[in-house]
Short mmCIF file of C-alpha atoms in Angstrom, two decimals:
data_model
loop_
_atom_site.label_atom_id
_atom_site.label_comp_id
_atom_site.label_asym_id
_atom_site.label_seq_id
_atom_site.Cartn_x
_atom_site.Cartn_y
_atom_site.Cartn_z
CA UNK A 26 -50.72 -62.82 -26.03
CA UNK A 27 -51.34 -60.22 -23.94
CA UNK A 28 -54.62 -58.22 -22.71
CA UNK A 29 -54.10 -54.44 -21.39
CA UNK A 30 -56.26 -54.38 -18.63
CA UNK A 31 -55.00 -52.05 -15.83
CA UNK A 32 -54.14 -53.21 -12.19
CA UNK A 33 -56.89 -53.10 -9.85
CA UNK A 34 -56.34 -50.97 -7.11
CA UNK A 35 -55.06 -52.32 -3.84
CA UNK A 36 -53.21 -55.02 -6.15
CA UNK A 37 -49.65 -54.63 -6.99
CA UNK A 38 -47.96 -56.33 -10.15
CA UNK A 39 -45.37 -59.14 -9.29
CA UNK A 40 -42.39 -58.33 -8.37
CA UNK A 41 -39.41 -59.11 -10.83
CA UNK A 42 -38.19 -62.12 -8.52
CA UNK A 43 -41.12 -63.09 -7.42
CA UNK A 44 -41.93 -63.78 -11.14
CA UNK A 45 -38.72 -65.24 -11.07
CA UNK A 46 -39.57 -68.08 -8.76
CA UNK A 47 -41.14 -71.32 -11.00
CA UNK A 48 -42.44 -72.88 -8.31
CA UNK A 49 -44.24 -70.46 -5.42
CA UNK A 50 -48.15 -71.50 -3.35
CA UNK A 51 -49.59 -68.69 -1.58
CA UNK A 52 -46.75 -66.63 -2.25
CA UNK A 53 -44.11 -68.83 -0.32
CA UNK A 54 -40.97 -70.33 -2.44
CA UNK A 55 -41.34 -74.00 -2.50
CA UNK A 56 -38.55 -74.75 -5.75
CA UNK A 57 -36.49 -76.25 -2.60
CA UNK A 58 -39.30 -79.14 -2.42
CA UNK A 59 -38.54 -81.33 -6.02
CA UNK A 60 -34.75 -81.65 -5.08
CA UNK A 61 -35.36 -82.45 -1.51
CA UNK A 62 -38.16 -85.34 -2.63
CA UNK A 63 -35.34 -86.74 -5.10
CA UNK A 64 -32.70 -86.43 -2.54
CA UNK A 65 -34.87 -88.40 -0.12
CA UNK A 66 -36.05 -90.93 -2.27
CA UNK A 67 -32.77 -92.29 -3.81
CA UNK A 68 -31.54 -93.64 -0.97
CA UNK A 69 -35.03 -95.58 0.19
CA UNK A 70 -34.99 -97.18 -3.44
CA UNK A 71 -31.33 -97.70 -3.45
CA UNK A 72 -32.75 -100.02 0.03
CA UNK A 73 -34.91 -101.70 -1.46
CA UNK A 74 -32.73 -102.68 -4.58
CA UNK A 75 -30.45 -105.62 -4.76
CA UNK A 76 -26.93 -105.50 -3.84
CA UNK A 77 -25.84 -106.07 -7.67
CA UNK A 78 -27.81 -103.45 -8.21
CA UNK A 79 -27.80 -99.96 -6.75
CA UNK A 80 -29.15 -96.31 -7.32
CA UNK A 81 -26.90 -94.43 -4.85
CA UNK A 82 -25.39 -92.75 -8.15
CA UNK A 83 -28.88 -91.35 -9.31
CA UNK A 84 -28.08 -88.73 -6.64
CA UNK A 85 -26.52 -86.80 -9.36
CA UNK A 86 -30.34 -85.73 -10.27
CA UNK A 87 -30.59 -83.68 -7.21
CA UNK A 88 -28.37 -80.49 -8.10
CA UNK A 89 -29.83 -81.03 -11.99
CA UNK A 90 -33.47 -80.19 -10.23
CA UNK A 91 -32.31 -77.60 -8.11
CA UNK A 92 -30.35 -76.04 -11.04
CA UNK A 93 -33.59 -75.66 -13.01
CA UNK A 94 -36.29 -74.32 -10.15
CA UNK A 95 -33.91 -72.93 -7.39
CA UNK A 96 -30.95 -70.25 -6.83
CA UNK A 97 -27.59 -70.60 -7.34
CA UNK A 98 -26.80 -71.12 -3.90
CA UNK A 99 -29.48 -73.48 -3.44
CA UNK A 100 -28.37 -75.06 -6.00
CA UNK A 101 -24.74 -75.60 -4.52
CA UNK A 102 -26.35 -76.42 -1.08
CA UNK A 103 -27.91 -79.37 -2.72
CA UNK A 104 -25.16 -80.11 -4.68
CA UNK A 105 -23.04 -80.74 -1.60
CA UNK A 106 -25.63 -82.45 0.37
CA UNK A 107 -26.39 -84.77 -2.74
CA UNK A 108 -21.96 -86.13 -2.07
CA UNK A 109 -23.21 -86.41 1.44
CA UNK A 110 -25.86 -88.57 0.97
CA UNK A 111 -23.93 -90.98 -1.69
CA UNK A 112 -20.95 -91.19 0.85
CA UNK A 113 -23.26 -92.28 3.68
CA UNK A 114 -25.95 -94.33 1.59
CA UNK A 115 -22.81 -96.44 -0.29
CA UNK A 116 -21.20 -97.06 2.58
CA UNK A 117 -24.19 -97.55 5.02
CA UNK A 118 -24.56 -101.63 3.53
CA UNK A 119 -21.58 -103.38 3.10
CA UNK A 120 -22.76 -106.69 2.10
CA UNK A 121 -24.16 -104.73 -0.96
CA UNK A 122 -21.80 -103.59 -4.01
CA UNK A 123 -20.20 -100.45 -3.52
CA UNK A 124 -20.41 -97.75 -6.39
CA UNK A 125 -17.48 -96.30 -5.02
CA UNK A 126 -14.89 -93.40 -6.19
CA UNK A 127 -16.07 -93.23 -9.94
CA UNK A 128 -19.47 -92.89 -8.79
CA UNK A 129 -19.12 -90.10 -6.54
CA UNK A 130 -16.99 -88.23 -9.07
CA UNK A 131 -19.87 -88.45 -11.28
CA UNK A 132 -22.64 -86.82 -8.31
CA UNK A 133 -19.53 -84.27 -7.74
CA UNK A 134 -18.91 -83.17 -11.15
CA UNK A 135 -22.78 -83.09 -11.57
CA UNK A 136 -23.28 -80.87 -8.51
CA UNK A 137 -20.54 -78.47 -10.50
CA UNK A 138 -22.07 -78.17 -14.00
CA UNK A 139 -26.01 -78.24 -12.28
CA UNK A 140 -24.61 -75.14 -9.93
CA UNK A 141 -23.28 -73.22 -13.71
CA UNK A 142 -26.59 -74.26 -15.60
CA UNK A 143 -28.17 -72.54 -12.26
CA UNK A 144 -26.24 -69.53 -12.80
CA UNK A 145 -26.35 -69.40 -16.33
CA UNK A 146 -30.49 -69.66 -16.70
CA UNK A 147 -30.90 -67.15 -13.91
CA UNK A 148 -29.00 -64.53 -15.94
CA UNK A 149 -30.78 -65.29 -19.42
CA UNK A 150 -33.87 -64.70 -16.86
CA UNK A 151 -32.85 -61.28 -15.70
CA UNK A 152 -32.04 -60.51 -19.21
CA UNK A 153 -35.82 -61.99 -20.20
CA UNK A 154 -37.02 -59.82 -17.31
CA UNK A 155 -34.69 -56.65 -18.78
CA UNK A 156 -36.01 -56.46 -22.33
CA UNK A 157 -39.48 -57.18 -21.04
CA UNK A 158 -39.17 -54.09 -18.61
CA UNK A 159 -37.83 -52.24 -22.03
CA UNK A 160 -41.19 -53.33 -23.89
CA UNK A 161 -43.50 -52.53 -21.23
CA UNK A 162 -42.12 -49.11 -21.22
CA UNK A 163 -42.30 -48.76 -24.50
CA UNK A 164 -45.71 -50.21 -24.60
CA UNK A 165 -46.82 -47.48 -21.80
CA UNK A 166 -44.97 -44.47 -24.06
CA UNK A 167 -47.09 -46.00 -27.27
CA UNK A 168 -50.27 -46.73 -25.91
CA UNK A 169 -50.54 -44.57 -22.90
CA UNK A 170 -53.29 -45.08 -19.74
CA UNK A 171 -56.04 -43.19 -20.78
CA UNK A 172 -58.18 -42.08 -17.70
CA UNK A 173 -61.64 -42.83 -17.24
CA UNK A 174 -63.85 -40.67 -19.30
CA UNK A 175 -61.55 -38.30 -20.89
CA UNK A 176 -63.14 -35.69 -22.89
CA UNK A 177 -66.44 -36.77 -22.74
CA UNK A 178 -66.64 -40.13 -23.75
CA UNK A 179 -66.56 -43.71 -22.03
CA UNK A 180 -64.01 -46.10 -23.41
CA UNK A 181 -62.37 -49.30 -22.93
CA UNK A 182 -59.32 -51.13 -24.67
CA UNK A 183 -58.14 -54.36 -25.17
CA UNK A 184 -54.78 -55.07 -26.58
CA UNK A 185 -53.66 -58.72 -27.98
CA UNK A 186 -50.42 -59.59 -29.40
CA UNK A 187 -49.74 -61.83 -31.72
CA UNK A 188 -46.12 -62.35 -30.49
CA UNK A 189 -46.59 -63.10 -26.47
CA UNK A 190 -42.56 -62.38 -25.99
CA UNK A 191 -42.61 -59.14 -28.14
CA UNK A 192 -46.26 -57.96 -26.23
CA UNK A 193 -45.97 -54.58 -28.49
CA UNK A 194 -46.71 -54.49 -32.30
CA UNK A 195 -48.09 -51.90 -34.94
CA UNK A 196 -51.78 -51.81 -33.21
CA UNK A 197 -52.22 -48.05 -32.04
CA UNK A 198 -54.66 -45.92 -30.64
CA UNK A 199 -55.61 -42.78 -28.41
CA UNK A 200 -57.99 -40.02 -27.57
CA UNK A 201 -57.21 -36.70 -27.60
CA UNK A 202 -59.23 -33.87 -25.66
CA UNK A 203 -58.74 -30.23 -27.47
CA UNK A 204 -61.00 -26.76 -27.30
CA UNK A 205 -62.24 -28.00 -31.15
CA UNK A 206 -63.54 -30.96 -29.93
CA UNK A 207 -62.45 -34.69 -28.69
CA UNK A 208 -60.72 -36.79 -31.46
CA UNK A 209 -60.22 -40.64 -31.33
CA UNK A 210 -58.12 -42.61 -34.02
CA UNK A 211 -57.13 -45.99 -33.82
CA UNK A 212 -55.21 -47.83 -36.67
CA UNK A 213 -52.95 -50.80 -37.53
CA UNK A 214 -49.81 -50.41 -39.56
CA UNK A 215 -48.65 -52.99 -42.38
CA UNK A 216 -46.12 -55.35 -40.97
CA UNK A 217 -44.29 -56.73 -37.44
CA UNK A 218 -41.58 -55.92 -36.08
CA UNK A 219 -39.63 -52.96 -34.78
CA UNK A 220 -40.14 -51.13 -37.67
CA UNK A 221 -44.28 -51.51 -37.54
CA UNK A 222 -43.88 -50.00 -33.85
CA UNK A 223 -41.44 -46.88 -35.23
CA UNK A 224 -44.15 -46.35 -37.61
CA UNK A 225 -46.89 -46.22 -35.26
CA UNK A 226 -45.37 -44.50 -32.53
CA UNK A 227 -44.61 -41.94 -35.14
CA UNK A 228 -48.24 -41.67 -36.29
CA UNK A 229 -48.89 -41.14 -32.81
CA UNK A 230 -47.30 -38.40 -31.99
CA UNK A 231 -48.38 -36.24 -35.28
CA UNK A 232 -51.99 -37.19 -33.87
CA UNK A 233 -51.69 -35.71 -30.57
CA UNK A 234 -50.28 -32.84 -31.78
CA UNK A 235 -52.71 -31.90 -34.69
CA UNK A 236 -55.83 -33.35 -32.87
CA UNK A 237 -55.00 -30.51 -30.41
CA UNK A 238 -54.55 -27.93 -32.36
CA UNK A 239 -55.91 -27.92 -35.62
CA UNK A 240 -59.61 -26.73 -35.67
CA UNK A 241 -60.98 -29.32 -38.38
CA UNK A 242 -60.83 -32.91 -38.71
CA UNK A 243 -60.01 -32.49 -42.31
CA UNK A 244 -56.26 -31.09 -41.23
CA UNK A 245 -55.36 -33.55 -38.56
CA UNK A 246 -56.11 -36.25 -41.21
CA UNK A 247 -53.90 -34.47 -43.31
CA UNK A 248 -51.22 -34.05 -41.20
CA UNK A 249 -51.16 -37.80 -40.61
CA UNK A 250 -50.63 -38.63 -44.04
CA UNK A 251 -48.29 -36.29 -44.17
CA UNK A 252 -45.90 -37.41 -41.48
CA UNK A 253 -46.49 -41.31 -42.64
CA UNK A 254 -45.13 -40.15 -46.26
CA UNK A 255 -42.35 -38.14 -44.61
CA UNK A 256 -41.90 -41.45 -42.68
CA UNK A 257 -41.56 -43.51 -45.29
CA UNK A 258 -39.41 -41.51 -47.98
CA UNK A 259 -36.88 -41.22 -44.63
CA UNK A 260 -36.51 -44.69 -44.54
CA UNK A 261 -36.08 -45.30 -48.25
CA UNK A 262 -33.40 -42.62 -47.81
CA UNK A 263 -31.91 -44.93 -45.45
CA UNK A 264 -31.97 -47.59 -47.93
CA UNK A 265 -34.39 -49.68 -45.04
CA UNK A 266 -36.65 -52.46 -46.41
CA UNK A 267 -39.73 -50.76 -45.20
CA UNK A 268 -40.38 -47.79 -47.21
CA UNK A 269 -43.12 -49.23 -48.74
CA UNK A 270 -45.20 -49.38 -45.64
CA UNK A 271 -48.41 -48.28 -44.60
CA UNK A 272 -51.13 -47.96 -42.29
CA UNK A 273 -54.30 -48.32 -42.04
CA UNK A 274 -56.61 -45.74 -39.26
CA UNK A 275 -59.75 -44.53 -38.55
CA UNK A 276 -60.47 -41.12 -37.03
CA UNK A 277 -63.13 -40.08 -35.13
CA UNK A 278 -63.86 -35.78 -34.09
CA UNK A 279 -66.39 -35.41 -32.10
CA UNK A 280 -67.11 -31.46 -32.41
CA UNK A 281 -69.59 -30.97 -29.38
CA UNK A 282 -67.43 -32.88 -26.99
CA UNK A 283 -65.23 -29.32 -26.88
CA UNK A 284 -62.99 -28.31 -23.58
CA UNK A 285 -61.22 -25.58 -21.92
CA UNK A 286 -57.21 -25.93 -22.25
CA UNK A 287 -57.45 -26.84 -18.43
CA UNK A 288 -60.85 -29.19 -18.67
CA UNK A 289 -60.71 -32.49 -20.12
CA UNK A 290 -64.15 -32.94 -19.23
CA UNK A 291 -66.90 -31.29 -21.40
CA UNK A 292 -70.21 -30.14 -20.26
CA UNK A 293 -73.11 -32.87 -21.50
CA UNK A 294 -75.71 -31.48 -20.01
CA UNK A 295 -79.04 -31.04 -22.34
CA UNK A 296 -77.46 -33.40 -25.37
CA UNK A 297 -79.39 -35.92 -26.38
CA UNK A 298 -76.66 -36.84 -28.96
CA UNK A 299 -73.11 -35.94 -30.35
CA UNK A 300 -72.57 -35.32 -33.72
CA UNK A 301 -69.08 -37.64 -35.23
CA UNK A 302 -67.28 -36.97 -38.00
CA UNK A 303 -65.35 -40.29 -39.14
CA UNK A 304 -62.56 -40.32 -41.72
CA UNK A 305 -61.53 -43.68 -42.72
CA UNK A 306 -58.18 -44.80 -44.45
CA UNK A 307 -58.68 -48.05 -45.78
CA UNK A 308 -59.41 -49.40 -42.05
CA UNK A 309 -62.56 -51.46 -40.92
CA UNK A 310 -65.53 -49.47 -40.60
CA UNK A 311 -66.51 -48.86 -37.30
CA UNK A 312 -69.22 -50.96 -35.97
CA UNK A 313 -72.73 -49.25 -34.20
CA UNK A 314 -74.40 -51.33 -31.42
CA UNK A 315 -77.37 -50.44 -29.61
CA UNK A 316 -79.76 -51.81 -28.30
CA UNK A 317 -81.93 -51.95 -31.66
CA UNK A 318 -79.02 -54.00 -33.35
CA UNK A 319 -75.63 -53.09 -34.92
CA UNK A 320 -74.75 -52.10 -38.28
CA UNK A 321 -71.79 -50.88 -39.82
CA UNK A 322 -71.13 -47.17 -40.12
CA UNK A 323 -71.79 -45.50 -43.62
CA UNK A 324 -68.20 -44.00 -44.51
CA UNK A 325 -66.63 -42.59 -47.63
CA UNK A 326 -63.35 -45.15 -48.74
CA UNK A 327 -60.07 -43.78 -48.02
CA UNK A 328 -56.54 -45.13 -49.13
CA UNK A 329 -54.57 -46.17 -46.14
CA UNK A 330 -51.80 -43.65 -44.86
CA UNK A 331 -48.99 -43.23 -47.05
CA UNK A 332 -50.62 -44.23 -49.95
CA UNK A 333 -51.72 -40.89 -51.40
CA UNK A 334 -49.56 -40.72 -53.90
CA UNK A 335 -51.47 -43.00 -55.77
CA UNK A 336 -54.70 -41.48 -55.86
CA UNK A 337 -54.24 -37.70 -54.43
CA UNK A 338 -57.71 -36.53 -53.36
CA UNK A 339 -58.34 -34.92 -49.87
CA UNK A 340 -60.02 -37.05 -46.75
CA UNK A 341 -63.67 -36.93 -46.72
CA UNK A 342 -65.20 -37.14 -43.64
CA UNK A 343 -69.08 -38.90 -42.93
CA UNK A 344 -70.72 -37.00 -40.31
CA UNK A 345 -73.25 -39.41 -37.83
CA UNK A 346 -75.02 -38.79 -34.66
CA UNK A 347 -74.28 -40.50 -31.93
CA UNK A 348 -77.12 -41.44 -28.82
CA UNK A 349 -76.39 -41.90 -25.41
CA UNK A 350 -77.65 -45.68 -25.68
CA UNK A 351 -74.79 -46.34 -28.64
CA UNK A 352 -71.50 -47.47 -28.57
CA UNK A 353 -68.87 -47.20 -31.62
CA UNK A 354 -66.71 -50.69 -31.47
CA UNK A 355 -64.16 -50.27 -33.36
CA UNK A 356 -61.32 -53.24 -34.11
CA UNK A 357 -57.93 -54.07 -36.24
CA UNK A 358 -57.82 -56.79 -39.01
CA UNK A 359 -56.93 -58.94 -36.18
CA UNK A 360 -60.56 -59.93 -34.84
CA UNK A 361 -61.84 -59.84 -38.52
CA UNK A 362 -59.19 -61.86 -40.40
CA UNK A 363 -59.18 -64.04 -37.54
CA UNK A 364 -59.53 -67.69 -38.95
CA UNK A 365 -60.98 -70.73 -37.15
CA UNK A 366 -59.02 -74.58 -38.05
CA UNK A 367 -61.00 -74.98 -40.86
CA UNK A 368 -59.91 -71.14 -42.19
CA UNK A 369 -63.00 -69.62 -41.32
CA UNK A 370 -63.08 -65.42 -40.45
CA UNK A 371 -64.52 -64.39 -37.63
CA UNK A 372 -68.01 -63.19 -38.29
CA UNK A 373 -68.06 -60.47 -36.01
CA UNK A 374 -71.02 -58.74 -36.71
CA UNK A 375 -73.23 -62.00 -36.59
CA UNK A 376 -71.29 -62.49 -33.16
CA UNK A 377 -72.53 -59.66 -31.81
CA UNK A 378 -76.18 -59.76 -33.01
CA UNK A 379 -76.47 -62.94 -31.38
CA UNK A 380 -74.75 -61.88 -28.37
CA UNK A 381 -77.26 -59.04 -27.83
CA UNK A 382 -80.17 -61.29 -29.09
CA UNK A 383 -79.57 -63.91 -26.64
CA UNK A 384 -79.76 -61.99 -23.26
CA UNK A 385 -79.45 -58.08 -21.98
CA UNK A 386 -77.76 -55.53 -24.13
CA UNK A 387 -74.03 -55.24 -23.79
CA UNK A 388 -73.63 -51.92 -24.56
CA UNK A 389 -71.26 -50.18 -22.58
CA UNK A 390 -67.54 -50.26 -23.61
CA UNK A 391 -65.45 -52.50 -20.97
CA UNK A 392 -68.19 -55.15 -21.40
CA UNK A 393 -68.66 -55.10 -25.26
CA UNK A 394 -64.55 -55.25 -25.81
CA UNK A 395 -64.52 -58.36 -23.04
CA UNK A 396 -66.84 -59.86 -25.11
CA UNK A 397 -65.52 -59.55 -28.41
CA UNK A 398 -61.92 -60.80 -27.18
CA UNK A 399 -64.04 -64.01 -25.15
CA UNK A 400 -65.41 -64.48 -29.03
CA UNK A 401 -62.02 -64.04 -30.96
CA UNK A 402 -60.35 -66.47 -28.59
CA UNK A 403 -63.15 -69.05 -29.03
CA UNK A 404 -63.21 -68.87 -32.53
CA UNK A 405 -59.20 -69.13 -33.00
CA UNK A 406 -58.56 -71.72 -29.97
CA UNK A 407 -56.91 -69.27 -28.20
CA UNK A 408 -53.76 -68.53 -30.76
CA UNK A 409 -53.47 -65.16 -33.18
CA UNK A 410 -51.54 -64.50 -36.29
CA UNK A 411 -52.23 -60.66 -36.04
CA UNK A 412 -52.18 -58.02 -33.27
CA UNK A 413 -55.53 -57.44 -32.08
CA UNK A 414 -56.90 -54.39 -30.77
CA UNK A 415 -60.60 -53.73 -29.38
CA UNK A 416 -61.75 -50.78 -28.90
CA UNK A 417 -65.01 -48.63 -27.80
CA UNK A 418 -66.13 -45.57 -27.17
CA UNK A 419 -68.84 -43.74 -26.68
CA UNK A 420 -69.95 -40.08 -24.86
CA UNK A 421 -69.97 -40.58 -21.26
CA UNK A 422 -73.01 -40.80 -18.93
CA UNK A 423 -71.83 -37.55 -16.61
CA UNK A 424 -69.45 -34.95 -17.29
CA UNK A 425 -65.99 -35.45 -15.82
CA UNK A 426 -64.14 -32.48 -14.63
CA UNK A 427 -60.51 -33.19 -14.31
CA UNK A 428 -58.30 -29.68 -13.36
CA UNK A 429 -54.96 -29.08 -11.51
CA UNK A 430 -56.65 -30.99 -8.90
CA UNK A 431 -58.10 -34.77 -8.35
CA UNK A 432 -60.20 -36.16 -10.75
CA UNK A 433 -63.93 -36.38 -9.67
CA UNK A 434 -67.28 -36.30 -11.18
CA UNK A 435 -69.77 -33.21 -11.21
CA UNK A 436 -72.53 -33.30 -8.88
#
């Protein structure tokens, strides 16, 4: 389970073996410590035990530690100094019994197969750390960093994956700035896997293409369908398993937010609210809070993408006004089909009333997505069965100008 929140600045993320270390305080490697404590305490046991009775041999431990918390060479060095310690601590007390030879071939030929182990788990790890370093990146190509404010309108994100190893899944979203307006979709395709990520990454791209440059709403929704039937007949040609996929989405146009080719950051000024136009395929209806309450958006029902063959009709789009107080939330199945132990959804709608009820309105975006994930993790215990994605938006308190040069806001 992961949450996309970006790096603070002035903070860097872990470096690969730094996240390779187990064991680390304050940033120092301590994975030397556990096989130094066992090294040092067999022989002060083995002291205290009886001489038909001795320990020496549990010296063999040492290099199995090491193998699982240090280096290889650490590993070795403890390996060697575990056959110096048995040769001095069962010979140190002669009156006692001697474990002799067989014993110390046992601590040597553990010190050899602890020292492969060691060098066999720290390559699975750089593989782990290989394939995660694949992921991100395709994670950061999927769902790029949107900056702050882009074309008009606040927004935060918060990402959750089901699968905490895969961190990417068919959960997709993005805003697109064009001279017809800003355009927002976020959807969830049917399925895990690989082939739910092709699919959305696909969807993706048709939407920051057509978002730019088709003039009406209408078109870009078309164009998605399009490409997700064009998507899906490929893969039955193909013969894949997964050409009976779909996707569910919402899109959002917001027609005043409109900016020069070079501007992603529209002038506000003298708007007391923004007309949207949503189009909705099959996907939750976006949810409006402010500070008088929330309630669901009034849309017209769309079949998800890919499914127009069924029913061929073209997208309708509900046109609402937006005020500078209210904020469009807008999730995946994954918060609402989330289920408590006893099976229960999550009620997200009575969440939020309460929420707002019981202190100052949340209303802008980072702090209404923080608290919807705080609620979704509550109600589940902390595990998910879906992807989750939270996301909200709404038009931002001061225009933005971002041009060739650095970003900054207008004075």
């Amino acid at each position: 389970m992961r949450i996309r929140i970006p790096v603070p600045r002035g903070r860097r993320e872990p470096d690969p073996v730094e996240r390779r270390q187990p064991l680390r305080v304050r940033g120092r490697d301590i994975a030397w410590l556990p096989p130094l404590v066992v090294l040092l305490a067999v022989p002060v046991v083995d002291w205290y035990t009886s001489g038909d009775f001795r320990i020496i041999s549990w010296l063999v431990l040492v290099p199995g530690v090491a193998a699982a918390v240090c280096r290889v060479w650490t590993t070795a060095l403890f390996a060697a100094l575990a056959m110096l310690m048995y040769v001095l601590g069962d010979n140190s007390w002669p009156h006692q019994y001697r474990a002799g030879l067989p014993d110390f071939i046992l601590v040597a030929l553990g010190g050899i197969l602890s020292v492969l182990a060691c060098a066999v788990r720290l390559r699975a790890q750089e593989r782990m750390l290989h394939m995660r370093a694949v992921v991100d990146t395709t994670r950061r190509i999927l769902l790029r960093q949107l900056p702050p404010d882009v074309g008009g309108l606040d927004h935060a994100e918060i990402y959750l994956a089901a699968d905490s190893e895969a961190r990417v899944g068919g959960d997709f979203y993005d805003i697109q700035p064009s001279p017809y307006g800003t355009r927002v979709v976020i959807g969830d395709v049917q399925g895990k896997g690989l082939e739910a990520v092709e699919a959305a990454s696909v969807l993706l791209g048709t939407f920051r293409e057509a978002a730019y440059h088709e003039a009406e709403p209408a078109t870009v929704a078309e164009r998605l369908e399009t490409r997700m039937v064009r998507h899906l007949r490929y893969c039955e040609h193909v013969g894949r398993d997964d050409a009976e996929r779909f996707a569910t989405a919402v899109l959002l146009d917001f027609p005043d937010l409109r900016s020069e080719r070079t501007d992603w950051g529209p002038d506000l000024t003298g708007l007391d609210a923004v007309t949207v136009d949503v189009v909705n395929f099959g996907h939750e209806p976006p949810l409006l809070v402010s500070p008088d309450g929330v309630r669901p958006l009034p849309l017209w029902d769309g079949l998800p993408l890919g499914l127009s063959e069924l029913a061929p009709m073209p997208p309708r789009a509900a046109t609402v006004r937006l005020a500078a107080d209210e904020t469009l939330l807008l999730v995946t199945d994954g918060v609402t089909e989330a289920r408590d132990g006893s099976g229960v959804f999550f009620p997200l709608r009575d969440y939020l009333t309460r929420a707002l009820a019981a202190g100052p309105p949340v209303l802008d975006p980072g702090s209404l997505v923080r608290l919807v994930r705080d609620g979704v993790l509550a109600h589940t215990g902390g595990g998910l069965d879906d992807d989750t994605t939270i996301f909200a938006v709404r038009r931002a308190s001061e225009p933005m100008r971002r041009g060739p040069g650095a970003a900054q806001r207008a004075s």
